[in-house]
Coordinates of C-alpha atoms in Angstrom, one line a residue:
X1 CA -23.2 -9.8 62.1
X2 CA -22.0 -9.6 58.6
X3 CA -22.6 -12.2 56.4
X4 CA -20.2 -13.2 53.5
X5 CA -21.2 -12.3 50.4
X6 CA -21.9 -15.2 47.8
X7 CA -20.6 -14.7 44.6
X8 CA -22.2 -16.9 41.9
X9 CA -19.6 -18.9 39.9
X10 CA -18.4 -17.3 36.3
X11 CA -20.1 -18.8 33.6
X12 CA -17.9 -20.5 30.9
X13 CA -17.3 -18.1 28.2
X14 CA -19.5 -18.1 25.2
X15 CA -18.7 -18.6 22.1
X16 CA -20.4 -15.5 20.2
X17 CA -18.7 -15.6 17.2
X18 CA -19.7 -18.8 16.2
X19 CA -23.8 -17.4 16.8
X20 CA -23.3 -14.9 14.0
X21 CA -24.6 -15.3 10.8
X22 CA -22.4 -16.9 8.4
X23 CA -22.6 -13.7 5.9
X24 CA -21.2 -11.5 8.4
X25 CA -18.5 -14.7 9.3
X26 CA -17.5 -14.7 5.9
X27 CA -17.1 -10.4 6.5
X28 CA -14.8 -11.4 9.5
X29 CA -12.6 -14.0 7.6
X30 CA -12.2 -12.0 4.9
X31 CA -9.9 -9.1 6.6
X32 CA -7.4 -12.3 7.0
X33 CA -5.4 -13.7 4.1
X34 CA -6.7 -16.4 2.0
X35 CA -4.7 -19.5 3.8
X36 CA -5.1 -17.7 7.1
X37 CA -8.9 -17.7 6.6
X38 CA -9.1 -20.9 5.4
X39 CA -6.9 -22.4 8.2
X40 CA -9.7 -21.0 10.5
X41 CA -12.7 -22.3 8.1
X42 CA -11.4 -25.9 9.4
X43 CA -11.5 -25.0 13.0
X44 CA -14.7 -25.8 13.5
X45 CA -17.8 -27.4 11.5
X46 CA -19.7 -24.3 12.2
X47 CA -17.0 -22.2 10.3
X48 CA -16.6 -24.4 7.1
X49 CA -19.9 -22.8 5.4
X50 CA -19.0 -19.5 6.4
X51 CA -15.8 -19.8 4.2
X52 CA -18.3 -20.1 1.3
X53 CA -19.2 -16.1 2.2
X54 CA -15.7 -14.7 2.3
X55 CA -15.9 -12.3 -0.2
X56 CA -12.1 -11.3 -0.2
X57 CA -9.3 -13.3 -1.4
X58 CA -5.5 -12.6 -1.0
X59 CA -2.8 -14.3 -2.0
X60 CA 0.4 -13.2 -1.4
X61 CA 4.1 -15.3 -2.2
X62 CA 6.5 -15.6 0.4
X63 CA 10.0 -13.8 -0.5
X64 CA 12.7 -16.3 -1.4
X65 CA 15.4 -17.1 1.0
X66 CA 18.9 -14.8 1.4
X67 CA 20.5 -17.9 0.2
X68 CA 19.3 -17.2 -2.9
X69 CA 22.3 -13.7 -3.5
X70 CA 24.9 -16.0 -3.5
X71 CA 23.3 -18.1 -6.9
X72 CA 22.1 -14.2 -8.3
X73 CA 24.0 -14.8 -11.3
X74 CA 23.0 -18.8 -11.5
X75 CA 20.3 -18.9 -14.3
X76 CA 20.0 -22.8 -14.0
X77 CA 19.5 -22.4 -9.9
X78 CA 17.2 -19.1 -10.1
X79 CA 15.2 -21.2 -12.5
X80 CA 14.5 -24.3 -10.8
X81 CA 14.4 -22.7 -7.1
X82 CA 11.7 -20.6 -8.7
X83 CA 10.0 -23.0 -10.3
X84 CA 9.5 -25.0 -7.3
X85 CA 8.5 -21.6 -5.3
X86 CA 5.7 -21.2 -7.8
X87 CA 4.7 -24.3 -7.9
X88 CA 3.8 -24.4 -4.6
X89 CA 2.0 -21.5 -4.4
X90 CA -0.2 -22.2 -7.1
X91 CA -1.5 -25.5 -5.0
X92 CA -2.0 -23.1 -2.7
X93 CA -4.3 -20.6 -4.5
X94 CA -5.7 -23.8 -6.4
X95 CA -7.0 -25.6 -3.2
X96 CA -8.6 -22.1 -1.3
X97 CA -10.5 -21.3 -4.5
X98 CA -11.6 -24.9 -4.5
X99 CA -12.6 -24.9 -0.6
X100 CA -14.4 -22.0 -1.0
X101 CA -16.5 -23.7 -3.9
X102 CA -17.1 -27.0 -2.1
X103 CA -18.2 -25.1 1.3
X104 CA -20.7 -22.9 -1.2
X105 CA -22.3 -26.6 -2.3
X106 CA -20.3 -26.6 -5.5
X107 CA -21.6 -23.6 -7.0
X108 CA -19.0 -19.7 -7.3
X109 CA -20.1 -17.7 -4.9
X110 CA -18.5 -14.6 -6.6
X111 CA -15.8 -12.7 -5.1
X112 CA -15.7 -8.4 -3.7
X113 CA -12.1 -8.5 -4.2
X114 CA -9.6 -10.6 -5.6
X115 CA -6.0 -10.1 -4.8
X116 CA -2.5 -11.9 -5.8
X117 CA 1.1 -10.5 -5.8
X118 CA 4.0 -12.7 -6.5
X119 CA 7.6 -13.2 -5.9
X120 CA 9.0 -15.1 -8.6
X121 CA 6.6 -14.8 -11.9
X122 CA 7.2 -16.5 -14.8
X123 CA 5.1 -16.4 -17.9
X124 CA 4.5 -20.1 -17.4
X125 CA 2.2 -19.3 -15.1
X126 CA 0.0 -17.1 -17.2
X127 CA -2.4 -19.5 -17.4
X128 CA -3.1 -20.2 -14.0
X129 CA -3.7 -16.2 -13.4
X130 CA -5.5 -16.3 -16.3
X131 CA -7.8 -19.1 -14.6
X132 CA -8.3 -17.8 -11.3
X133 CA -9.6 -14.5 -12.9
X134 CA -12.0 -15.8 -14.9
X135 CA -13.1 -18.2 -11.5
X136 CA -13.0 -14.4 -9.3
X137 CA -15.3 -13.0 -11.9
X138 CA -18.1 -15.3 -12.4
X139 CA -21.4 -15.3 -9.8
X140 CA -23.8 -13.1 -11.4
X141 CA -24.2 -9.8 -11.2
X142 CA -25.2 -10.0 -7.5
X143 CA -21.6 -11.0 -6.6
X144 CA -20.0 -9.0 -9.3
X145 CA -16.2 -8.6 -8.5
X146 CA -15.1 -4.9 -7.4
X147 CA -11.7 -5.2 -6.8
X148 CA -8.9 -6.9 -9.1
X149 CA -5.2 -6.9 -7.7
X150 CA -2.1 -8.6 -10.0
X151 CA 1.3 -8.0 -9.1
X152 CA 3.7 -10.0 -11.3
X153 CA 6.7 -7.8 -10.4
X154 CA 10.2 -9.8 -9.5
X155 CA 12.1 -8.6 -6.7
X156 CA 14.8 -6.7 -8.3
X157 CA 11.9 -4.1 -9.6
X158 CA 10.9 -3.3 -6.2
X159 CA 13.3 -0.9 -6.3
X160 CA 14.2 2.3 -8.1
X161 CA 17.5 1.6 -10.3
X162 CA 18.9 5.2 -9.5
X163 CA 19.2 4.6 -5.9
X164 CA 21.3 1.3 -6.6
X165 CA 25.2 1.7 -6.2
X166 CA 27.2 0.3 -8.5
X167 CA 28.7 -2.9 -6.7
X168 CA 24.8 -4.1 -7.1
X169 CA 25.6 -4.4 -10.4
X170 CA 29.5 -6.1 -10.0
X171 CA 29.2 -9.8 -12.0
X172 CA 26.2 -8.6 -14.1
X173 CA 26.1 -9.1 -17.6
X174 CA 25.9 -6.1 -20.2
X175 CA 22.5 -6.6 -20.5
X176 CA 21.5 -7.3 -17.1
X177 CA 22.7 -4.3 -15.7
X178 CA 20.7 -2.4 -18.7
X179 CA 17.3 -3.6 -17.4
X180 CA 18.3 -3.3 -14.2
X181 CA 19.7 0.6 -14.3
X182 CA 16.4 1.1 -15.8
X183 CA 17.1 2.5 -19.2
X184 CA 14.1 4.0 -20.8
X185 CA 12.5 2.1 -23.9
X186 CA 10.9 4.1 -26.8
X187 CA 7.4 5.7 -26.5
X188 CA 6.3 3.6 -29.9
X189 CA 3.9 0.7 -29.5
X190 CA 5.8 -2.0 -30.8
X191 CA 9.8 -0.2 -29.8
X192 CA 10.8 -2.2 -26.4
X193 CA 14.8 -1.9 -26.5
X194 CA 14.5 -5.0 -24.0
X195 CA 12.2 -7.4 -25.5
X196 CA 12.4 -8.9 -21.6
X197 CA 10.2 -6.4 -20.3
X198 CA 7.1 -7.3 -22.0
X199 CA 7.8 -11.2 -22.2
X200 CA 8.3 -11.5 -18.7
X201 CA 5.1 -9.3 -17.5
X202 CA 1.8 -11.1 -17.2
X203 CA -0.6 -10.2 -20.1
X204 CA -3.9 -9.1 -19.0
X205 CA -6.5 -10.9 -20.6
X206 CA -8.7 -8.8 -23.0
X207 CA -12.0 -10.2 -22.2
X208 CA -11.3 -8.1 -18.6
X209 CA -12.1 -4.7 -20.8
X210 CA -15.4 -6.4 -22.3
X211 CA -18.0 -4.0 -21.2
X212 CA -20.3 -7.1 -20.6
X213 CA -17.6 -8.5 -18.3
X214 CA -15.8 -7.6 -15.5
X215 CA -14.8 -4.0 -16.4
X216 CA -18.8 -2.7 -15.8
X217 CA -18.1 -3.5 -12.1
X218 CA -14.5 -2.8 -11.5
X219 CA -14.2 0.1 -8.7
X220 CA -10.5 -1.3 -8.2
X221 CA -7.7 -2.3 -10.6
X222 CA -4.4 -2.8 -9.5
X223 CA -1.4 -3.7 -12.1
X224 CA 2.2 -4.8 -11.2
X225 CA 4.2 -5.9 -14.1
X226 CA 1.8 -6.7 -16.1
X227 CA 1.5 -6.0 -19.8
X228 CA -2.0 -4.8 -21.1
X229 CA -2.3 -5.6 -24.4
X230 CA -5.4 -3.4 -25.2
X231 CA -8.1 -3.1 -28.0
X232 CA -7.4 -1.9 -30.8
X233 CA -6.6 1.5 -31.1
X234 CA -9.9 2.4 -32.5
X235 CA -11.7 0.2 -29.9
X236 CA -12.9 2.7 -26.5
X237 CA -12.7 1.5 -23.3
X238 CA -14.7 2.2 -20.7
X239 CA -14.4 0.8 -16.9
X240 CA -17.3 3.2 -15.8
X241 CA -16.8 2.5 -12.0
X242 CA -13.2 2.6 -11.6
X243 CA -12.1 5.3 -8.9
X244 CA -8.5 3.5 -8.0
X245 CA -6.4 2.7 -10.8
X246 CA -2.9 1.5 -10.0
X247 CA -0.2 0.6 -13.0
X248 CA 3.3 -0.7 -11.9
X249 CA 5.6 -1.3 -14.3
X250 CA 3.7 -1.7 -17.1
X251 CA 5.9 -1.9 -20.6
X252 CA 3.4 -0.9 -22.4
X253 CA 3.3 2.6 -24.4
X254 CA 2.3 5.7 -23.2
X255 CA -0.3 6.1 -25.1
X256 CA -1.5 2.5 -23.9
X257 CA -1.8 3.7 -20.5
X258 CA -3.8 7.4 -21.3
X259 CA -6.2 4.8 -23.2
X260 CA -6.3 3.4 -19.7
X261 CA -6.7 6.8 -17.9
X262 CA -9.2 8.1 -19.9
X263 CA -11.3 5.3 -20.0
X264 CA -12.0 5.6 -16.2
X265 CA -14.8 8.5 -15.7
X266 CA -15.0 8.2 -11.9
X267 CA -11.5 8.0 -11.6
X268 CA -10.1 9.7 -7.8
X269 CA -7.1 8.1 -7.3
X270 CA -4.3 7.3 -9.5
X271 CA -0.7 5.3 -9.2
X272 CA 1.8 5.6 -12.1
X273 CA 4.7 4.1 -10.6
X274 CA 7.9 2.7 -13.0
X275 CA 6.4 3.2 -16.0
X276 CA 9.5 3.6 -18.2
X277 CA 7.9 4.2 -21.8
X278 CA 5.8 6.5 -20.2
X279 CA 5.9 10.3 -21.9
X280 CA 2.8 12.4 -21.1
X281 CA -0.6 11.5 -19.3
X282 CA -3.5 13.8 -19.1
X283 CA -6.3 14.0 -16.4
X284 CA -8.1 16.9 -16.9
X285 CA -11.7 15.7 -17.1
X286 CA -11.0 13.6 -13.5
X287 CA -11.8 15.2 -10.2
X288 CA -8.9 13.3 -8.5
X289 CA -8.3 13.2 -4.7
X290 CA -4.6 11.3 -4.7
X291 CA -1.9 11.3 -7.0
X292 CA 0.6 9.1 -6.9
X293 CA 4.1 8.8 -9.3
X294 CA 6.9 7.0 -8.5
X295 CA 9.5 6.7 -10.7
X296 CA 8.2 7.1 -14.2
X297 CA 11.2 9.2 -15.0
X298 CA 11.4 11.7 -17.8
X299 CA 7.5 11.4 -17.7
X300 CA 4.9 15.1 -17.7
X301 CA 2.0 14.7 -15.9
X302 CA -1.5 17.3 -16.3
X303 CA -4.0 17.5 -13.7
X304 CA -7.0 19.2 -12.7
X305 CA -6.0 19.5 -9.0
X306 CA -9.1 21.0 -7.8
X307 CA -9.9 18.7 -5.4
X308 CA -6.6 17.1 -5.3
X309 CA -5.5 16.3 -1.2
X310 CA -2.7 13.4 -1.0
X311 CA 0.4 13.6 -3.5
X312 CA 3.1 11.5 -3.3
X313 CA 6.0 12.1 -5.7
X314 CA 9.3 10.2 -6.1
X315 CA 11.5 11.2 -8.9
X316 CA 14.3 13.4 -9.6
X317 CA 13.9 17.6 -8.5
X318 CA 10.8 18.1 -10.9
X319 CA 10.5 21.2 -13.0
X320 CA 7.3 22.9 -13.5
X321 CA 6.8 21.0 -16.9
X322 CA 6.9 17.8 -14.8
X323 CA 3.9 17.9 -12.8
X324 CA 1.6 20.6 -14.1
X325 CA -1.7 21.3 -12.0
X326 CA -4.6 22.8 -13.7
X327 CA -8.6 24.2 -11.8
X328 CA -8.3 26.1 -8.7
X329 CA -5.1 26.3 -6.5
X330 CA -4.7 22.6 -5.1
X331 CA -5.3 22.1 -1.2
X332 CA -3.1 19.5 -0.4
X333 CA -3.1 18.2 3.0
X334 CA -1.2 14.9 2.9
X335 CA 2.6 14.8 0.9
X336 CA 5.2 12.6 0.3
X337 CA 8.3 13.3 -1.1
X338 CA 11.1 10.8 -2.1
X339 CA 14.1 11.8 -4.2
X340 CA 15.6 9.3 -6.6
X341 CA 19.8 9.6 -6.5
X342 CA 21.5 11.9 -5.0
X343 CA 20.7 16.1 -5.7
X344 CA 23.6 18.2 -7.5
X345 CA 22.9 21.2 -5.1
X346 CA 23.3 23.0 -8.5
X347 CA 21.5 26.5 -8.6
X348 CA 18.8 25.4 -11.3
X349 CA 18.2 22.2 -9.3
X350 CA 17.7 24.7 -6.3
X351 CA 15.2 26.8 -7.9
X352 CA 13.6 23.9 -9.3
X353 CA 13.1 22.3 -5.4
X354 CA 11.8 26.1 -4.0
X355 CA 9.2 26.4 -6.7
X356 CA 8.1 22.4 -6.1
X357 CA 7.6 22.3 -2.5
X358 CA 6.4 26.0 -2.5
X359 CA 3.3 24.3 -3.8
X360 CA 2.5 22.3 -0.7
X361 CA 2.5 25.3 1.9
X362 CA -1.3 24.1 3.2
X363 CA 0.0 20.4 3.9
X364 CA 0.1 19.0 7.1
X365 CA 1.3 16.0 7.0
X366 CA 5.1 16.0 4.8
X367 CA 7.1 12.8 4.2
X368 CA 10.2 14.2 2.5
X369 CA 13.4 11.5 1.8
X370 CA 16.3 11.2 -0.4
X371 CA 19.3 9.1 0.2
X372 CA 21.3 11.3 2.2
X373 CA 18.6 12.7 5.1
X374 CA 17.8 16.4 4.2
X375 CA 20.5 17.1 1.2
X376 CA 19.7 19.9 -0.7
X377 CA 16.4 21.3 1.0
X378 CA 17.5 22.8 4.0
X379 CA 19.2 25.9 1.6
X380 CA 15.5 26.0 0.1
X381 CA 14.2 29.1 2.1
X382 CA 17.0 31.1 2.0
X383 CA 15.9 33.1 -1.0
X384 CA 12.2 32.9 -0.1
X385 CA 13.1 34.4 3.1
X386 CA 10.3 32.8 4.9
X387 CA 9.5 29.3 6.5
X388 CA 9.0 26.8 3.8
X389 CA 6.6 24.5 5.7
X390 CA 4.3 26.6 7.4
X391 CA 1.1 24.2 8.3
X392 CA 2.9 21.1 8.8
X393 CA 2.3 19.4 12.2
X394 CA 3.6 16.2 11.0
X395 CA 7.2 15.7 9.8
X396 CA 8.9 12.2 8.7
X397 CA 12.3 12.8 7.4
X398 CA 13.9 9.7 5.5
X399 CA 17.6 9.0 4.1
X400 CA 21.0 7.9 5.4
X401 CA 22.8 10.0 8.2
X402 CA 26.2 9.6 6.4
X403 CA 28.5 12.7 7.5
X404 CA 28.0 15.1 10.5
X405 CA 26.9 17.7 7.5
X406 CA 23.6 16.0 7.6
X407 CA 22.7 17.2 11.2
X408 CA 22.9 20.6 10.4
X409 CA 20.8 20.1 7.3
X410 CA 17.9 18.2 9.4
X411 CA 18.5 21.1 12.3
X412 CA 17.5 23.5 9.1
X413 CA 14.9 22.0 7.8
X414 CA 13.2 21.7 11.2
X415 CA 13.9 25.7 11.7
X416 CA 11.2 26.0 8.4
X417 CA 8.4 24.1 10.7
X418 CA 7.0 26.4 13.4
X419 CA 4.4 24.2 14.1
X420 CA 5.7 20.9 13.9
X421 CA 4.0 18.4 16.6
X422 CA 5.2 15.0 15.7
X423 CA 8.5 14.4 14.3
X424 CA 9.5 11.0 13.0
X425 CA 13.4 10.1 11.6
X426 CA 13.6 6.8 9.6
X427 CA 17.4 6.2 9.1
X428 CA 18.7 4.4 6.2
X429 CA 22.0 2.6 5.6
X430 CA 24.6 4.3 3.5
X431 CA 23.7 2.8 0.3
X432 CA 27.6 3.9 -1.2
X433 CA 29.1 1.7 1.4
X434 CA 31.6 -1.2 0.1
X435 CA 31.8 -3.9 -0.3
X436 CA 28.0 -3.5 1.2
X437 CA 26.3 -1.4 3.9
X438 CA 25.4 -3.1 7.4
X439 CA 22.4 -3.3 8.4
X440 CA 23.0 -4.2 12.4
X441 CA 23.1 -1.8 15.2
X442 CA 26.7 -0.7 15.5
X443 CA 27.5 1.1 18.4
X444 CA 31.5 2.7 19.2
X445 CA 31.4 3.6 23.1
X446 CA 35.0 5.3 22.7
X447 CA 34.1 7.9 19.8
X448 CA 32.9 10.7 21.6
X449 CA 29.8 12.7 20.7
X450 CA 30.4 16.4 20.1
X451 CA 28.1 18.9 20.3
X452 CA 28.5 22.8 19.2
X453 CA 28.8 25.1 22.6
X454 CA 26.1 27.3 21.2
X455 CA 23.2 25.2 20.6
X456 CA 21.0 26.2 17.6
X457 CA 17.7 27.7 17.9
X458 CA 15.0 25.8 17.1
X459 CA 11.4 27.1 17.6
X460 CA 9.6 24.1 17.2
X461 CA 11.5 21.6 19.4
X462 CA 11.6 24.2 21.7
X463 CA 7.9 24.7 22.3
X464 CA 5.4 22.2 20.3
X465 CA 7.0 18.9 19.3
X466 CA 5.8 16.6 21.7
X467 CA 6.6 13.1 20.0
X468 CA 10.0 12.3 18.3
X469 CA 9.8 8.9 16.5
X470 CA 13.9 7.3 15.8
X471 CA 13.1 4.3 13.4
X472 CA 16.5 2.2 12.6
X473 CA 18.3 3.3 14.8
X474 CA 22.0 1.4 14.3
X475 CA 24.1 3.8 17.1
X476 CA 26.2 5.4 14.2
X477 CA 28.0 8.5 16.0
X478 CA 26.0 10.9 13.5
X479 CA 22.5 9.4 14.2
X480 CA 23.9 9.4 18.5
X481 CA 24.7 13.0 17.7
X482 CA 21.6 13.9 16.2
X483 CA 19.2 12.3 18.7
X484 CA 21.3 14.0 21.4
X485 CA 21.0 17.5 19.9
X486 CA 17.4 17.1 19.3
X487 CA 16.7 16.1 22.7
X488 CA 18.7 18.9 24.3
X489 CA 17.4 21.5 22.4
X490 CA 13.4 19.4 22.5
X491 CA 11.8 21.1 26.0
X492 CA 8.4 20.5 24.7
X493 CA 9.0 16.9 23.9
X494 CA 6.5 14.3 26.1
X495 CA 7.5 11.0 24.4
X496 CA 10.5 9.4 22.6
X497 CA 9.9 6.0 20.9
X498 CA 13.4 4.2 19.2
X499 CA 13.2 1.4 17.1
X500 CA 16.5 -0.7 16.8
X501 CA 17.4 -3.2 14.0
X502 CA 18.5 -6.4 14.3
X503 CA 21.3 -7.0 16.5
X504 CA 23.4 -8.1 19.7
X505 CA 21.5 -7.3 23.1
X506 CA 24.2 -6.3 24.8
X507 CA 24.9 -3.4 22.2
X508 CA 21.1 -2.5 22.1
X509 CA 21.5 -2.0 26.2
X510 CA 24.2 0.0 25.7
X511 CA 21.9 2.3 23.2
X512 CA 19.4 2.6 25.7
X513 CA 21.0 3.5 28.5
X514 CA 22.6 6.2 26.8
X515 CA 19.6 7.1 25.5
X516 CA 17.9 7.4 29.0
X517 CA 20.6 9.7 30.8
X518 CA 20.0 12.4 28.1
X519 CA 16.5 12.8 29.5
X520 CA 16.6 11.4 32.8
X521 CA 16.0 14.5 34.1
X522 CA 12.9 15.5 32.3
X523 CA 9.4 13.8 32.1
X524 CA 9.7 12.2 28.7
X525 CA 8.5 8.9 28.3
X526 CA 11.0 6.4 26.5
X527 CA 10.3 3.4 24.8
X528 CA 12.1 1.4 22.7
X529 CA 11.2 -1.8 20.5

């Protein structure tokens, strides 16, 4: 005779986090956000000391609301919504700073890694920046701060002036629209065309570039908007552990900011983005390993590429002037390639775009976007006579879908990737829509979708891509005619992932079904989010 067999009850479950020590707590918490970590610091007594050993702190503003477009133009409104905005989140950073200090026994613990980005600065609140700075940099040289993030930038310099159309600038004023088309100042340390670009930055305290302070420690420094008001000229700076530098609309002068540069010995990865009184920079005596420039229009940038292996570039078609790579031939693996306005298709611009991405032919992972998806780049190769991305495996094309010309300009572009694996399409809005673009899914069951009798040839969908990514997808009858093409012609393809925006269910439903049939009769695994 069998006997049943006794199973002993389950245990209750036990609480294992709270058995670690409160150093490696504090290592846990501080991967959250400052509020989020100290919300969880008050969850239990055992976690209140632990918030003493977070060694991260992150701030970050919450955007203002929509509401807020209508009133753009309303100084008086902007001012005092702002003002209340920013007044709230300095309480905020405040009483986490001071929490952190009461759970340490009322002595500064010192901070790894300080980090605040705001949406609405105002150089009122220079002062309390100032403050928490100084706070995030005491603790000895045992906790010596490593990591320094500001980002003072406002929302409207989030993005790049050139790809603005002009109803974002219908009811500015003269000189609003100026700033905000982004019109260079002069190169010359005290020439600002718009005295509004420096007042409105934050201005770095200069005790931060005292060897004896923070900059002996620094491995990290992140800038957003923030003016640097350096030593004097004849004064050298040195930040001898810096490796990441970032500087985001800075007004200051060129020369300012290849003070910066050079003062940075270790440096291995550097981010210029919108700095408009930016000329020249030169890195010859850094072994960087990424390069980043966004933006900094009408700026020539030197190198030693040697050991050079991400590069992200947005900007106009660069000549060879713009970007300028000196060592060995760079080995560039990982590339990202944006393109401010629209391209002329001229033949100098042409030649221009052959001899820039002709440098990349090693990389494997390519990000390449512009506002209309694949203008300009699929006539690339033609004079070359050979495929212009040989190594990637990783494609991720961005821009707006905005005439059926566009699909035979991605279906190009894809012909110049035999070995493409993964394949990801993030469609924009058509930016040059009035009175504005819509940002829904829109879907028109009665247009039909035509595709040519003689499908093109496509060696990489036909054989190797395996994943096809569709991010925004609205239902616009190019971006319907473009999925269907690919997944006609894509007999390699193993999974399909679409990702809709906002919008009515019922039209989403309608997306997916349609989706389905055109590979309901292959093994592809479709999801959608």
């Amino acid at each position: 005779m069998a006997f049943p067999k006794i199973v002993a009850a389950a245990e209750p479950h036990e609480d294992r986090l709270s058995d670690l020590p409160d150093g490696v707590l504090g290592h846990v918490l501080s991967f959250l956000s400052a509020d989020e970590a100290a919300r969880a610091a008050v969850l239990a007594r055992r976690y209140r000391h632990a918030f003493a050993s977070v060694h991260t702190l992150s701030f970050v503003q919450e955007q203002g609301s929509s509401s807020t477009d209508a009133h753009r133009n309303d100084a008086n409104y902007r001012y005092e919504f702002d003002k209340s905005r920013n007044e709230g989140f300095v309480a905020l950073v405040d009483a986490a700073m001071s929490c952190r200090r009461r759970c340490a026994g009322g002595r500064d613990p010192g901070l790894r890694a300080f980090r605040v980005a705001f949406d609405s600065f105002h150089h009122s609140l220079a002062g309390d920046v100032d403050r928490w700075l100084s706070a995030a940099t005491r603790g000895g040289a045992a906790a010596a701060v490593e990591e320094i993030r500001v980002d003072a930038r406002r929302p409207e310099q989030h993005e790049c002036a050139r790809e603005r159309s002009e109803w974002y600038y219908h009811g500015s004023s003269q000189d609003q629209a100026a700033e905000l088309k982004d019109e260079s100042d002069g190169d010359d340390v005290g020439d600002f065309r718009n005295p509004n670009t420096r007042d409105r930055a934050y201005r770095v305290p200069r005790w931060l570039y005292s060897g004896a302070g923070a900059a002996a420690s620094l491995r990290t420094l992140c800038l957003g908007s923030c003016f640097l008001d350096l030593l004097g000229g004849e004064t050298p700076l040195h930040f001898p552990s810096i490796e990441t530098l970032g500087l985001i609309w800075i007004p200051d002068s060129g020369r300012a900011i290849q003070r910066l540069v050079s003062g940075c010995p270790r440096l291995a990865d550097l981010t210029l983005d919108s700095c408009r009184r930016l000329r020249a920079v030169t890195v010859l005596d850094r072994r960087l390993r990424r390069l980043a420039v966004r933006c900094c229009h009408d700026a020539r940038l030197t190198v030693d590429a040697s050991d050079l292996r991400v590069l992200q570039y947005k900007g106009p078609v660069p000549d060879e002037s713009v970007l300028s790579f000196a060592g060995s031939p760079p080995s560039i693996v990982s590339c990202d390639i944006e393109f401010c306005g629209k391209l002329t298709g001229s033949e100098s611009e042409l030649v221009s775009l052959q001899q820039f991405l002709g440098r990349f032919t090693n990389a494997r992972w390519f990000r390449l976007g512009s506002l209309s998806m694949g203008s300009g780049v699929e006539k690339a190769n033609y004079s070359l006579g050979t495929a212009l991305l040989p190594a990637v495996t990783q494609l991720e094309l961005k821009g707006a879908l905005a005439s059926s010309s566009a699909i035979s300009e991605v279906a190009r572009i894809l012909e110049q990737t035999p070995n493409l694996e993964i394949l990801t399409l993030l469609m924009l809005p058509d930016v040059d829509e009035f009175p504005r673009y819509q940002a829904a899914v829109i879907c028109d069951p009665e247009v039909g979708l035509d595709l040519p009798d003689v499908l093109p040839v496509i060696p990489c969908l036909r054989d190797r891509v395996r994943e096809i990514n569709v991010v925004h997808y609205q239902g616009r009858v190019a971006q319907r005619t473009l999925l269907k093409l690919l997944l006609r012609i894509g007999s390699a393809l193993e999974e399909l992932y679409v990702v809709f925006p906002e919008g009515k269910y019922a039209v989403q439903s309608m997306l997916m079904g349609e989706i389905e049939s055109w590979v309901m009769d292959r093994p592809v695994k479709v999801m959608f989010a």
